[in-house]
Coordinates of N, CA and C in Angstrom, one line a residue:
X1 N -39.7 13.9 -0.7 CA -38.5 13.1 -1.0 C -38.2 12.1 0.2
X2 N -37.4 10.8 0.1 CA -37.5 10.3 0.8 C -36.1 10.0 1.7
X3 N -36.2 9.8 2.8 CA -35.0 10.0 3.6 C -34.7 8.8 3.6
X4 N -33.4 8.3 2.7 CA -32.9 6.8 3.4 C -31.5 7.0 4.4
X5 N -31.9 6.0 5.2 CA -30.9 5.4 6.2 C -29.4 5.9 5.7
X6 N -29.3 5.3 4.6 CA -27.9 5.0 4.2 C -27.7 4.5 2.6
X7 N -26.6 4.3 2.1 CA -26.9 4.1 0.6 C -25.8 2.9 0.6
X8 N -26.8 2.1 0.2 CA -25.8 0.3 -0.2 C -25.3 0.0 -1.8
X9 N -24.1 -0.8 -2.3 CA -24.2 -1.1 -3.6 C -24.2 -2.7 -3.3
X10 N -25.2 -3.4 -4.0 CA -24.8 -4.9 -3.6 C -24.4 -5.0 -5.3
X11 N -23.4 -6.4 -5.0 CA -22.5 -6.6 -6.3 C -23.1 -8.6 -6.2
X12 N -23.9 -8.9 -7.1 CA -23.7 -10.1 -7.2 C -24.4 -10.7 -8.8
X13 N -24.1 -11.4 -8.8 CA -24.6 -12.0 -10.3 C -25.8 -12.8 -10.6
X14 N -26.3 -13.2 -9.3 CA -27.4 -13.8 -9.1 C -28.5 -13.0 -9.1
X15 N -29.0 -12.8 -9.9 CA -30.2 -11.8 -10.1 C -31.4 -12.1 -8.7
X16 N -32.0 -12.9 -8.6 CA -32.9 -13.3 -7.5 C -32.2 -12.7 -6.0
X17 N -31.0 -12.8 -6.1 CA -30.0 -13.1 -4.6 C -30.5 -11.4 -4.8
X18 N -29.7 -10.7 -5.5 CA -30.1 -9.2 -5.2 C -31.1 -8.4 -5.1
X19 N -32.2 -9.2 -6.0 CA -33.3 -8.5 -5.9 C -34.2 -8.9 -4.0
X20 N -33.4 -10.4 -3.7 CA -34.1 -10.2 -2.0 C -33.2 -9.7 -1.4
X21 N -32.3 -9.1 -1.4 CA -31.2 -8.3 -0.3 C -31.8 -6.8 -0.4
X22 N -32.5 -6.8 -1.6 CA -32.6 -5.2 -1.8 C -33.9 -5.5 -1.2
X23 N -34.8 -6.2 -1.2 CA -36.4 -6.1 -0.9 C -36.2 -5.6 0.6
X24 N -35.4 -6.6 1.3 CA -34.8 -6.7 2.7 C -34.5 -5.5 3.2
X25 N -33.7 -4.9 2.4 CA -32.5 -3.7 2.8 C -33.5 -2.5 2.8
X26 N -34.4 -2.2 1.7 CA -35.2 -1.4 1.7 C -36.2 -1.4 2.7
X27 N -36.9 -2.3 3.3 CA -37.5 -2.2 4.3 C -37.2 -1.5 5.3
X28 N -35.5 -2.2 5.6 CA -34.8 -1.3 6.8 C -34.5 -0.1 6.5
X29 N -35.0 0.6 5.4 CA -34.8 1.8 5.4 C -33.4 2.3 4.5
X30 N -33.0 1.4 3.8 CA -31.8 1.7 3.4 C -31.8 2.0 1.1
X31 N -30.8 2.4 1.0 CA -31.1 3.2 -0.7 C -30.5 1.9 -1.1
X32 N -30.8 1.0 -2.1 CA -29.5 0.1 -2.6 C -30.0 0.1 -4.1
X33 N -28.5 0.1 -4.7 CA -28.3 -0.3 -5.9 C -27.9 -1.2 -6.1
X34 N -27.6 -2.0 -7.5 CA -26.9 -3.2 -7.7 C -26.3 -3.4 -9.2
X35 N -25.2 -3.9 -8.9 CA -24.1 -4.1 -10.0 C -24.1 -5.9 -10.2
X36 N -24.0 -6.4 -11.0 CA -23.9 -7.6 -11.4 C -22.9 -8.0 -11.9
X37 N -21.5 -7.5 -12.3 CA -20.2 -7.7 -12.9 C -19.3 -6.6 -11.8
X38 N -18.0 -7.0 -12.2 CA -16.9 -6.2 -11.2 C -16.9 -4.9 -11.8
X39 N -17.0 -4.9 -13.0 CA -16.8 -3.7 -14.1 C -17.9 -3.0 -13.4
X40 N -18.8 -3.7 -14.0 CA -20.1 -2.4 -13.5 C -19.9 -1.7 -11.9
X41 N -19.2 -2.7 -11.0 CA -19.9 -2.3 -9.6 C -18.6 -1.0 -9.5
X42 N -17.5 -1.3 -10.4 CA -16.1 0.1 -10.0 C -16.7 0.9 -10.6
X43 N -17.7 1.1 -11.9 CA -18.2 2.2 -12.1 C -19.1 3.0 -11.2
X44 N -20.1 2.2 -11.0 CA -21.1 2.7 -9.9 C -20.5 3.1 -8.8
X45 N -19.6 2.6 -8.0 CA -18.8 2.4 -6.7 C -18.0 4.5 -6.8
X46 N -17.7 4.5 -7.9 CA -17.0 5.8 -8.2 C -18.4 6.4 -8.5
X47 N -18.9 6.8 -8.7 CA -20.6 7.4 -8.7 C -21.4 7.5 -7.7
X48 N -21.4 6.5 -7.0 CA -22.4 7.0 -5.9 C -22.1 7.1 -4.9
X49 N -20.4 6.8 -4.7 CA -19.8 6.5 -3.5 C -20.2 6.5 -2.1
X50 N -21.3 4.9 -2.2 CA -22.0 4.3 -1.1 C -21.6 4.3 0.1
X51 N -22.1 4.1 1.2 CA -21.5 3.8 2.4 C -21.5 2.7 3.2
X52 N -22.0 1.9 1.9 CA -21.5 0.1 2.5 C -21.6 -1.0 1.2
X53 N -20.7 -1.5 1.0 CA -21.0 -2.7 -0.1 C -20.7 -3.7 0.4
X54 N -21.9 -4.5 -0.4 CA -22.2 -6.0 -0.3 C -21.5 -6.6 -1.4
X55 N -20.4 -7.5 -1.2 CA -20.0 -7.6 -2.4 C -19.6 -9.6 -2.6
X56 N -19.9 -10.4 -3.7 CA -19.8 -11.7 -4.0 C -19.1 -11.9 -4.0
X57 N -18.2 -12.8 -3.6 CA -17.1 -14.0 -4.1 C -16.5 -14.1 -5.6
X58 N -17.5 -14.3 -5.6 CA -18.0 -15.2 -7.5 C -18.4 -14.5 -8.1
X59 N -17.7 -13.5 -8.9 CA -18.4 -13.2 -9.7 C -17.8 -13.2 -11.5
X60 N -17.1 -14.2 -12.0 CA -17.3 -14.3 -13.2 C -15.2 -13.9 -13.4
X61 N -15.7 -13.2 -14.6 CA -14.2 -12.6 -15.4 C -13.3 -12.1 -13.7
X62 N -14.2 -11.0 -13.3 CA -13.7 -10.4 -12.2 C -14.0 -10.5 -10.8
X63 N -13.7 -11.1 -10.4 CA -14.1 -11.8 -8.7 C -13.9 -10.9 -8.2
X64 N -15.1 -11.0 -6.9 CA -15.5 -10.2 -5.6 C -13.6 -9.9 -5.0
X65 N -12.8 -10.7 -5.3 CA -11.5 -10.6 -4.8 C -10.8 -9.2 -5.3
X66 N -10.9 -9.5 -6.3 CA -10.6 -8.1 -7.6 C -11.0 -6.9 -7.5
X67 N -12.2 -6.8 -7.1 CA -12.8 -5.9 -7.1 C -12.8 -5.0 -6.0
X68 N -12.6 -5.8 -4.6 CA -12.2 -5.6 -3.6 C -11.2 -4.6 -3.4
X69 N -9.9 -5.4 -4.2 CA -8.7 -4.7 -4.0 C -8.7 -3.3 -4.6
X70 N -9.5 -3.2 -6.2 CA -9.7 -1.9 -6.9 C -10.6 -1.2 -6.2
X71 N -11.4 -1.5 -5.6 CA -12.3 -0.6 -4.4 C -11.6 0.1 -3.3
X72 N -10.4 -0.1 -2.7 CA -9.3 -0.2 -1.8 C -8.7 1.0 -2.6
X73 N -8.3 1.1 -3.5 CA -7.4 1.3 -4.1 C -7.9 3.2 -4.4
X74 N -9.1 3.3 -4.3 CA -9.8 4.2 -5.0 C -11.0 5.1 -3.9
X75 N -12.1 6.0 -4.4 CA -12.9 6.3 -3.7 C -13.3 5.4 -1.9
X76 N -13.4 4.6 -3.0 CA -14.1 3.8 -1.3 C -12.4 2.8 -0.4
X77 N -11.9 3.6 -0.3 CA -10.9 3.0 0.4 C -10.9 2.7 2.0
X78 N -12.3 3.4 2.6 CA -12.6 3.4 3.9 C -13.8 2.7 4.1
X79 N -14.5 2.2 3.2 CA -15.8 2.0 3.3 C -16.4 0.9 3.1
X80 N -17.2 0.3 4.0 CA -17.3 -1.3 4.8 C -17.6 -1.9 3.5
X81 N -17.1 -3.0 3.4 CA -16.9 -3.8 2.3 C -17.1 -5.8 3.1
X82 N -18.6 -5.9 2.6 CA -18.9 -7.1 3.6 C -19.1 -8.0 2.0
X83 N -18.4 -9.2 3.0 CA -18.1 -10.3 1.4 C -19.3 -11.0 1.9
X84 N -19.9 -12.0 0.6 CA -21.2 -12.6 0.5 C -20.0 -14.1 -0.2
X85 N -20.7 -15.3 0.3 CA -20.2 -16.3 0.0 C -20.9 -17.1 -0.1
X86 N -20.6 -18.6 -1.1 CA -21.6 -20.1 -0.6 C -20.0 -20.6 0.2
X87 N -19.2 -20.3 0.0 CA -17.8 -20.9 0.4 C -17.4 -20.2 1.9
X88 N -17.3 -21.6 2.8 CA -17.2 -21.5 4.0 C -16.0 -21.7 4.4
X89 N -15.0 -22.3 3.6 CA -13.7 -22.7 4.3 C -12.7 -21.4 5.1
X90 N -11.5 -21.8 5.7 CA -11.1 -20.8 6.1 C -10.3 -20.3 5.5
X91 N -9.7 -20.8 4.4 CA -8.8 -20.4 3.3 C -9.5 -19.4 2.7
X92 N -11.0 -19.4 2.4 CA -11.2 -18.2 1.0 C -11.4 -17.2 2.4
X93 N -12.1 -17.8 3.4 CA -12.2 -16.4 4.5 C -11.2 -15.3 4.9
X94 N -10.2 -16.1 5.2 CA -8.6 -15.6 5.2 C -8.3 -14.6 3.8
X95 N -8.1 -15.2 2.4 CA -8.1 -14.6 1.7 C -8.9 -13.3 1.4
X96 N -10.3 -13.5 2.1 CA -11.5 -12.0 1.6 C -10.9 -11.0 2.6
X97 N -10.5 -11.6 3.6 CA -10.5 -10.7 4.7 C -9.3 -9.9 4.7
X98 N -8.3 -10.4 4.2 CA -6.6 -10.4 3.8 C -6.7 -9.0 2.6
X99 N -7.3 -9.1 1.7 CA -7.3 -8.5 0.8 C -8.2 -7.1 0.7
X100 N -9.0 -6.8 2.3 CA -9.7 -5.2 2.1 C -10.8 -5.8 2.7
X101 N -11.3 -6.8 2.9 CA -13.0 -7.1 3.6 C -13.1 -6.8 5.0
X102 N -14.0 -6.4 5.0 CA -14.5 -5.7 6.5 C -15.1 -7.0 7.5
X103 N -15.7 -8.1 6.6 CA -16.7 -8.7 7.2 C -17.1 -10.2 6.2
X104 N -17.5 -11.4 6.3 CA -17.5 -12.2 5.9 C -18.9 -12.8 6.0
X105 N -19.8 -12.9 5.3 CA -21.4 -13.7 5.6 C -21.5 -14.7 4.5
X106 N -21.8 -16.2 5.1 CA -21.6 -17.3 4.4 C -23.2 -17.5 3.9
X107 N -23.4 -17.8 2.5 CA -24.7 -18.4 2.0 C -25.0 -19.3 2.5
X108 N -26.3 -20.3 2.1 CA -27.3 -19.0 2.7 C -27.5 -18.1 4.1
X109 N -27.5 -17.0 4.7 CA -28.1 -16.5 5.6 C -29.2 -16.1 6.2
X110 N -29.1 -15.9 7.3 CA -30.6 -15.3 7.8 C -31.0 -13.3 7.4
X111 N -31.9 -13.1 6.7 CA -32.0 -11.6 6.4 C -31.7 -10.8 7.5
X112 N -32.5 -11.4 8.4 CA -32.1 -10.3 10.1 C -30.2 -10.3 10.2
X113 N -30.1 -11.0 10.2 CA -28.2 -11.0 10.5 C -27.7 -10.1 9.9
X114 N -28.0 -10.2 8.4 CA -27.4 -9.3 7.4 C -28.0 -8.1 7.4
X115 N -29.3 -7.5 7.9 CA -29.6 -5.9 8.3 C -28.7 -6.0 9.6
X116 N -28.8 -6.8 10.7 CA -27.5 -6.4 11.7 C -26.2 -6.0 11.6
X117 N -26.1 -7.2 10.9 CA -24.3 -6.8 10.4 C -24.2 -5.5 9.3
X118 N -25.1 -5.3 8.5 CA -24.7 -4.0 7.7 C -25.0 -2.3 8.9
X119 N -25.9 -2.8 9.7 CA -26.2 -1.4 10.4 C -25.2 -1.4 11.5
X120 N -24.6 -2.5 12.2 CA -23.5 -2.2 13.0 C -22.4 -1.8 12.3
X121 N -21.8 -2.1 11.0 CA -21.0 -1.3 10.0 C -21.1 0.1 9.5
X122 N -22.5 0.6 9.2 CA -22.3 1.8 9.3 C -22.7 2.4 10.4
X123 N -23.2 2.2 11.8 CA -23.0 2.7 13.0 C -21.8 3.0 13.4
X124 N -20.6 2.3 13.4 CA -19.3 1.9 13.3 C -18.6 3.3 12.8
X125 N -18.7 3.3 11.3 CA -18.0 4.8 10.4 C -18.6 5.0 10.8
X126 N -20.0 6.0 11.0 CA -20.1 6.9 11.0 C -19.8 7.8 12.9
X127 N -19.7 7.1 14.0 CA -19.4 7.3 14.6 C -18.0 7.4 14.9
X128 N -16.9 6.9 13.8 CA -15.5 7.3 13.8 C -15.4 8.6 12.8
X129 N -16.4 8.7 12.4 CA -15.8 10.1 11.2 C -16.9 11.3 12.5
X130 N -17.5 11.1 13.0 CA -17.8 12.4 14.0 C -16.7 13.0 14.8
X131 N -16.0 11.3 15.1 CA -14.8 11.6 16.2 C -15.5 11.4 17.5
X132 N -16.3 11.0 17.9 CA -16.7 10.9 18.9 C -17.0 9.7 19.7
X133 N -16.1 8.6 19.3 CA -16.0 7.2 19.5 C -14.9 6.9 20.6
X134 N -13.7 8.5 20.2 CA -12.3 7.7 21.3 C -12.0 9.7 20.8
X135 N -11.5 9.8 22.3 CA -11.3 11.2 22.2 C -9.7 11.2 21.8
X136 N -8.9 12.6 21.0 CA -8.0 12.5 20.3 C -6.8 12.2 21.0
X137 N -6.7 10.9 21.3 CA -5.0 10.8 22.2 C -4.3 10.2 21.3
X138 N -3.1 9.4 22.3 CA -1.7 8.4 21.9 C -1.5 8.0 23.4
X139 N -1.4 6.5 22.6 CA -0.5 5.6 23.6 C 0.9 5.2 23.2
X140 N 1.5 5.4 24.0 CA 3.1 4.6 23.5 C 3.6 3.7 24.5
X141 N 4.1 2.7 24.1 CA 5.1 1.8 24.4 C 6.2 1.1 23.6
X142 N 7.1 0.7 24.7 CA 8.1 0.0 23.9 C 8.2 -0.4 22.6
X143 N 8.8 0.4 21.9 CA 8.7 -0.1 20.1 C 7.0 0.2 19.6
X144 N 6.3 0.6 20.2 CA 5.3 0.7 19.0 C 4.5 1.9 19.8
X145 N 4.0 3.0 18.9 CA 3.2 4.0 19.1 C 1.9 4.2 18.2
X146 N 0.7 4.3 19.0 CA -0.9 4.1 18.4 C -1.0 5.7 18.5
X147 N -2.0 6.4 17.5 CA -2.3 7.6 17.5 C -3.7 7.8 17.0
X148 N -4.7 7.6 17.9 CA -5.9 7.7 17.7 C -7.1 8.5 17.1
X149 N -5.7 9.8 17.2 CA -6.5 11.0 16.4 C -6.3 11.0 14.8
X150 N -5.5 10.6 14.4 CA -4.7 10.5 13.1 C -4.6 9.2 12.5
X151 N -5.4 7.7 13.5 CA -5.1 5.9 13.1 C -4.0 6.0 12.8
X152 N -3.0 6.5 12.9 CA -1.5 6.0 12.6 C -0.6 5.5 13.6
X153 N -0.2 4.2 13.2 CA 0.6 3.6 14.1 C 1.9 3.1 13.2
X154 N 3.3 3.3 14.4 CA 4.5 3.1 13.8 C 4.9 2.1 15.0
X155 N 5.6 1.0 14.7 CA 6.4 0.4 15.2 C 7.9 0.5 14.9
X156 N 8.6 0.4 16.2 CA 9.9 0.9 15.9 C 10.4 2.0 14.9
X157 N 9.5 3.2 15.6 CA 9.4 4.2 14.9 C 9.2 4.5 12.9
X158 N 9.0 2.8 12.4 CA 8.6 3.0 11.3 C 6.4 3.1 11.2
X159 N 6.0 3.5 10.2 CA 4.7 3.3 10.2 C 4.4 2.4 9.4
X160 N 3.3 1.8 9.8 CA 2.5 0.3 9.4 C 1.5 0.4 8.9
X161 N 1.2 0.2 7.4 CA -0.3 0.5 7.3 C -1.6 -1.1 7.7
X162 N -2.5 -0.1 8.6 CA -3.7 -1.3 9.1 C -4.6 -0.7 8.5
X163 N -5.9 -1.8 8.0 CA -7.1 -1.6 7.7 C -7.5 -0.8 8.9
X164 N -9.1 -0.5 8.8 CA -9.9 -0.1 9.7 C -10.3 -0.5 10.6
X165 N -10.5 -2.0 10.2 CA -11.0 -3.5 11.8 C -9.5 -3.7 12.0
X166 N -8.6 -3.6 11.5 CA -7.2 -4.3 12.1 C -6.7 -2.8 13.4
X167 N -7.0 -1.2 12.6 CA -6.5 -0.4 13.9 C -7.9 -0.4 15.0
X168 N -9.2 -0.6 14.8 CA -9.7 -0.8 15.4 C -9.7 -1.6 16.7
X169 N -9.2 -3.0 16.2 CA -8.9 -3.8 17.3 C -7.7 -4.2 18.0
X170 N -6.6 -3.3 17.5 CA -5.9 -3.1 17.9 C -6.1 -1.9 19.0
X171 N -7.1 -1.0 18.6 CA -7.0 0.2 19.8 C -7.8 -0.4 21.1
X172 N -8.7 -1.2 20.7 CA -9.3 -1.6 21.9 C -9.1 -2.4 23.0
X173 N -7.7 -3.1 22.4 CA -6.9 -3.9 23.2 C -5.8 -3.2 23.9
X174 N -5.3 -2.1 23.2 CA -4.2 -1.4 24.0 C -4.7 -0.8 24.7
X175 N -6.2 -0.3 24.6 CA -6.5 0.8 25.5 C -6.9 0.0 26.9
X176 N -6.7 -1.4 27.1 CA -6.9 -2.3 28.6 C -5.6 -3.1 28.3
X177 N -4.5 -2.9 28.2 CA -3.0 -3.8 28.5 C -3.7 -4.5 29.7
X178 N -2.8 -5.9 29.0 CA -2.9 -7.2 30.1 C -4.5 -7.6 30.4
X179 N -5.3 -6.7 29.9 CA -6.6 -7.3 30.2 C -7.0 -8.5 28.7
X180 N -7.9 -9.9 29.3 CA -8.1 -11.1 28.5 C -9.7 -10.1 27.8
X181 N -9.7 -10.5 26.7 CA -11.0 -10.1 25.8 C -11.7 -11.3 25.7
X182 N -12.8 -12.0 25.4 CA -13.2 -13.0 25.1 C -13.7 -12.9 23.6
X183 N -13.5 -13.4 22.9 CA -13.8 -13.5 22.0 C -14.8 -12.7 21.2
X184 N -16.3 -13.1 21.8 CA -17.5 -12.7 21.5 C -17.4 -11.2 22.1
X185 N -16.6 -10.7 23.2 CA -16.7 -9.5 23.6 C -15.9 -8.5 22.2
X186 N -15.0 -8.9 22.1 CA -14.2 -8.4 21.6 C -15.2 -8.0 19.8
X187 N -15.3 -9.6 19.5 CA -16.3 -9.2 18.4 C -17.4 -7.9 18.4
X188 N -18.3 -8.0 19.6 CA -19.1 -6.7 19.8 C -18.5 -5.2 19.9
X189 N -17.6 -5.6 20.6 CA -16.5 -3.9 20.9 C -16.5 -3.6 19.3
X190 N -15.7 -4.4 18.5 CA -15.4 -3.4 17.1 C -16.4 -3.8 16.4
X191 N -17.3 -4.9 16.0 CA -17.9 -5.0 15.1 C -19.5 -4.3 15.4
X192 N -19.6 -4.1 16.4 CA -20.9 -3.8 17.1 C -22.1 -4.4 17.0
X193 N -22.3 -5.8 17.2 CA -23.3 -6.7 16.9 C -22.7 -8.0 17.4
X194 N -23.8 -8.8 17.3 CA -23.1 -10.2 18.0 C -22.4 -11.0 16.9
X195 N -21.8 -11.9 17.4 CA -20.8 -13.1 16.3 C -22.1 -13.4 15.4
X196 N -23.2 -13.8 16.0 CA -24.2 -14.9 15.4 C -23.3 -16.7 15.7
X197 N -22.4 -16.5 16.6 CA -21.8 -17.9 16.9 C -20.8 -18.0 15.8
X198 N -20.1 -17.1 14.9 CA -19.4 -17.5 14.2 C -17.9 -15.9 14.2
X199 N -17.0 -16.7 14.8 CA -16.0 -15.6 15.4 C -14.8 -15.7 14.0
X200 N -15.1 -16.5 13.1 CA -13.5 -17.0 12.3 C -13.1 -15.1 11.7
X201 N -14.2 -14.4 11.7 CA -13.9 -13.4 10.9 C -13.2 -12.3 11.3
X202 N -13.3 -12.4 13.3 CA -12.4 -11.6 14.0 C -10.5 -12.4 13.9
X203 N -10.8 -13.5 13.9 CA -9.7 -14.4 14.1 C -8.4 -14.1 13.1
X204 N -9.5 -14.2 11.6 CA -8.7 -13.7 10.7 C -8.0 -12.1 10.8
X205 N -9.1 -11.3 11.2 CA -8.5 -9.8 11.5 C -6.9 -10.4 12.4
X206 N -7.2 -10.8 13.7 CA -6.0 -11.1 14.6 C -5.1 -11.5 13.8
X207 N -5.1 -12.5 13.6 CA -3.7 -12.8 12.6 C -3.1 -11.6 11.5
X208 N -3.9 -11.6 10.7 CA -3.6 -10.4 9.6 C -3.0 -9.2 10.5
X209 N -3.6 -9.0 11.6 CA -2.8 -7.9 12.3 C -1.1 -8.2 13.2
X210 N -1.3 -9.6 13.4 CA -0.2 -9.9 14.0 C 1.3 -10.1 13.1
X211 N 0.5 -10.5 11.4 CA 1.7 -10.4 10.7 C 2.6 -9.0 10.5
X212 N 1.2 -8.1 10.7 CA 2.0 -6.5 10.7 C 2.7 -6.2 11.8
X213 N 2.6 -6.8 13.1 CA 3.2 -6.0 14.4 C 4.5 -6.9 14.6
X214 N 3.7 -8.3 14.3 CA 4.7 -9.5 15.1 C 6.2 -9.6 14.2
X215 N 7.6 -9.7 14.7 CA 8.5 -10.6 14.0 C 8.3 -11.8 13.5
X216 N 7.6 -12.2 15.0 CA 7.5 -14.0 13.9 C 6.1 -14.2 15.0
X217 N 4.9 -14.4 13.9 CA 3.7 -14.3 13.9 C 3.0 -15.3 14.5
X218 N 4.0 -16.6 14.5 CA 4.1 -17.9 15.7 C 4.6 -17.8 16.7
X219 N 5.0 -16.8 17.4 CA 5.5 -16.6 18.5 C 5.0 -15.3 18.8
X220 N 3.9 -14.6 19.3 CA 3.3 -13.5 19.4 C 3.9 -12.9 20.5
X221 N 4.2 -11.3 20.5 CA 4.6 -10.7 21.7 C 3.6 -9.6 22.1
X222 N 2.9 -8.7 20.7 CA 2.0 -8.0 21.0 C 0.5 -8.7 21.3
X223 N -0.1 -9.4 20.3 CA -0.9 -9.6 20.6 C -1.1 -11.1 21.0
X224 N -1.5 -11.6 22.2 CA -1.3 -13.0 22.7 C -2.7 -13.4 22.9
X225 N -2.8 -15.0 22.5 CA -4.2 -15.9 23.1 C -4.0 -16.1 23.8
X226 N -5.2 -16.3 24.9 CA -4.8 -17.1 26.0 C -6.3 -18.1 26.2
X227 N -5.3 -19.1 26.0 CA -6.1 -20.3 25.3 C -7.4 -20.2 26.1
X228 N -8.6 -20.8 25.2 CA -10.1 -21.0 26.0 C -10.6 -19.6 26.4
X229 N -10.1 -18.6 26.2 CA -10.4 -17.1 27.0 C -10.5 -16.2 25.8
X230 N -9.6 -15.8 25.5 CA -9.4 -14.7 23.7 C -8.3 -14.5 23.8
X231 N -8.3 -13.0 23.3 CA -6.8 -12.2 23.5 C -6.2 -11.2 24.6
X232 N -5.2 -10.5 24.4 CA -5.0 -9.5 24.9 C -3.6 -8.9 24.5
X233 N -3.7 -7.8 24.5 CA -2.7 -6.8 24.4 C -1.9 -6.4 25.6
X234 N 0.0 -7.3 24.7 CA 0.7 -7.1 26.1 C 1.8 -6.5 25.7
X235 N 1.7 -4.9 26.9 CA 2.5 -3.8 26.4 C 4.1 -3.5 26.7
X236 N 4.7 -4.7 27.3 CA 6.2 -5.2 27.4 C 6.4 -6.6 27.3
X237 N 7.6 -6.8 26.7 CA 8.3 -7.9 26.8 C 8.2 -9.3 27.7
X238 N 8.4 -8.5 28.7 CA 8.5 -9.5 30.0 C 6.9 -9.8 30.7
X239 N 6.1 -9.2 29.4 CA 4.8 -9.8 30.0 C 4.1 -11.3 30.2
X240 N 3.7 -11.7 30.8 CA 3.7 -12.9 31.8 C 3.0 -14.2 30.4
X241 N 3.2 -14.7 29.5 CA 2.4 -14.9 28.6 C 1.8 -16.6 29.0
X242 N 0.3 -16.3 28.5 CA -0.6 -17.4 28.9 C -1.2 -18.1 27.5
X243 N 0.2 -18.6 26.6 CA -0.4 -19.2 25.6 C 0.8 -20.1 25.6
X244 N -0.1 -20.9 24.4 CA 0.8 -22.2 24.2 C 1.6 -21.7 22.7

């Protein structure tokens, strides 16, 4: 019997496109199935409950958008969900990423990228479901408390729900207050692989996280740029801020 890696569902409609992701994917050792409509992939998605989907933009009656959110919604509510695109702008990027996406890869790509980026996603879970990634604390500060053993965070004692990359990178910034991340570092900390030179996908997490913590998301207090450098997580008020 044969031991795979890991089990993929790729969702796309382009018959060719899936049959080389899977040629690809199989090499690396990994099981993949494929769904070609939204319908089919929530069936399958409840059935084989994979541990990483590849899922399109485009797909017809029911967009990759759609499908996304019912995936969310259901079995795979924790489980890396990397969008496939020919559309590069930052608007649909914003939008995949807004609505449950883990991860964003623009058509065409390089095959090596996409075995990278799918094995640092499941290296990712599966080293958060051991528990052996961040031993079981809490940090608190002013108005907002992280709880690392349980991902639950409340601000002003209410709780906030974050995706997985949004408490992610939120823990790895609180766990160095006042320290600057760079970008590309920051991308490796949670995504565990390099940008490949394209950072918009952490950017979009930042914001999307900032509308959950921040009052007013144009004037950041928790999480701040500092222009030409990255971010950083600043754990008071009166912290010194280095952005425009």
């Amino acid at each position: 019997m044969t031991s795979y890696e890991a089990t993929i569902l790729v969702v796309d409609d382009e018959q060719e496109i899936t049959e080389l992701i899977a040629l690809y994917l199989q090499k690396a050792g990994y099981e993949v199935y494929a769904a070609d409509n939204g319908a089919h992939a929530l069936r399958m998605a409840e059935t084989l409950q994979p541990d990483l989907i590849l899922l399109d933009v485009s797909l017809g009656r029911m967009d990759g958008i759609e499908v996304c959110q019912a995936l969310r919604q259901g079995v795979c509510a924790d489980v890396p969900i990397l969008f496939l695109s020919c559309k590069s702008e930052d608007g649909d990027i914003v939008r995949a990423l807004s609505e449950g996406g883990d991860d964003y890869i623009t058509k065409p790509f390089s095959p090596s990228q996409l075995v990278a980026r799918i094995q640092a996603h499941i290296r990712r879970r599966r080293t958060r479901e051991r528990g052996s990634e961040e031993p079981a604390s809490s940090l608190s500060f002013p108005g907002l408390d992280i709880d690392f053993h349980s991902m639950e965070v409340r601000l002003n004692g209410e709780p906030i729900s974050l995706s997985v990359k949004e408490f992610e990178l939120l823990s790895v910034m609180a766990r160095s207050p006042k320290r600057v991340f760079p970008l590309e570092e920051l991308y490796r900390r949670v995504w565990q692989t390099d940008s490949m030179g394209d950072t918009r996908t952490l950017m979009v997490h930042v914001s999307n996280l900032r509308k959950k913590l921040e009052s007013d998301p144009s004037r950041p207090r928790w999480i701040q740029t500092v222009r030409g450098f990255g971010y950083r997580f600043c754990p008071a008020e009166n912290c010194e801020e280095q952005t425009s």
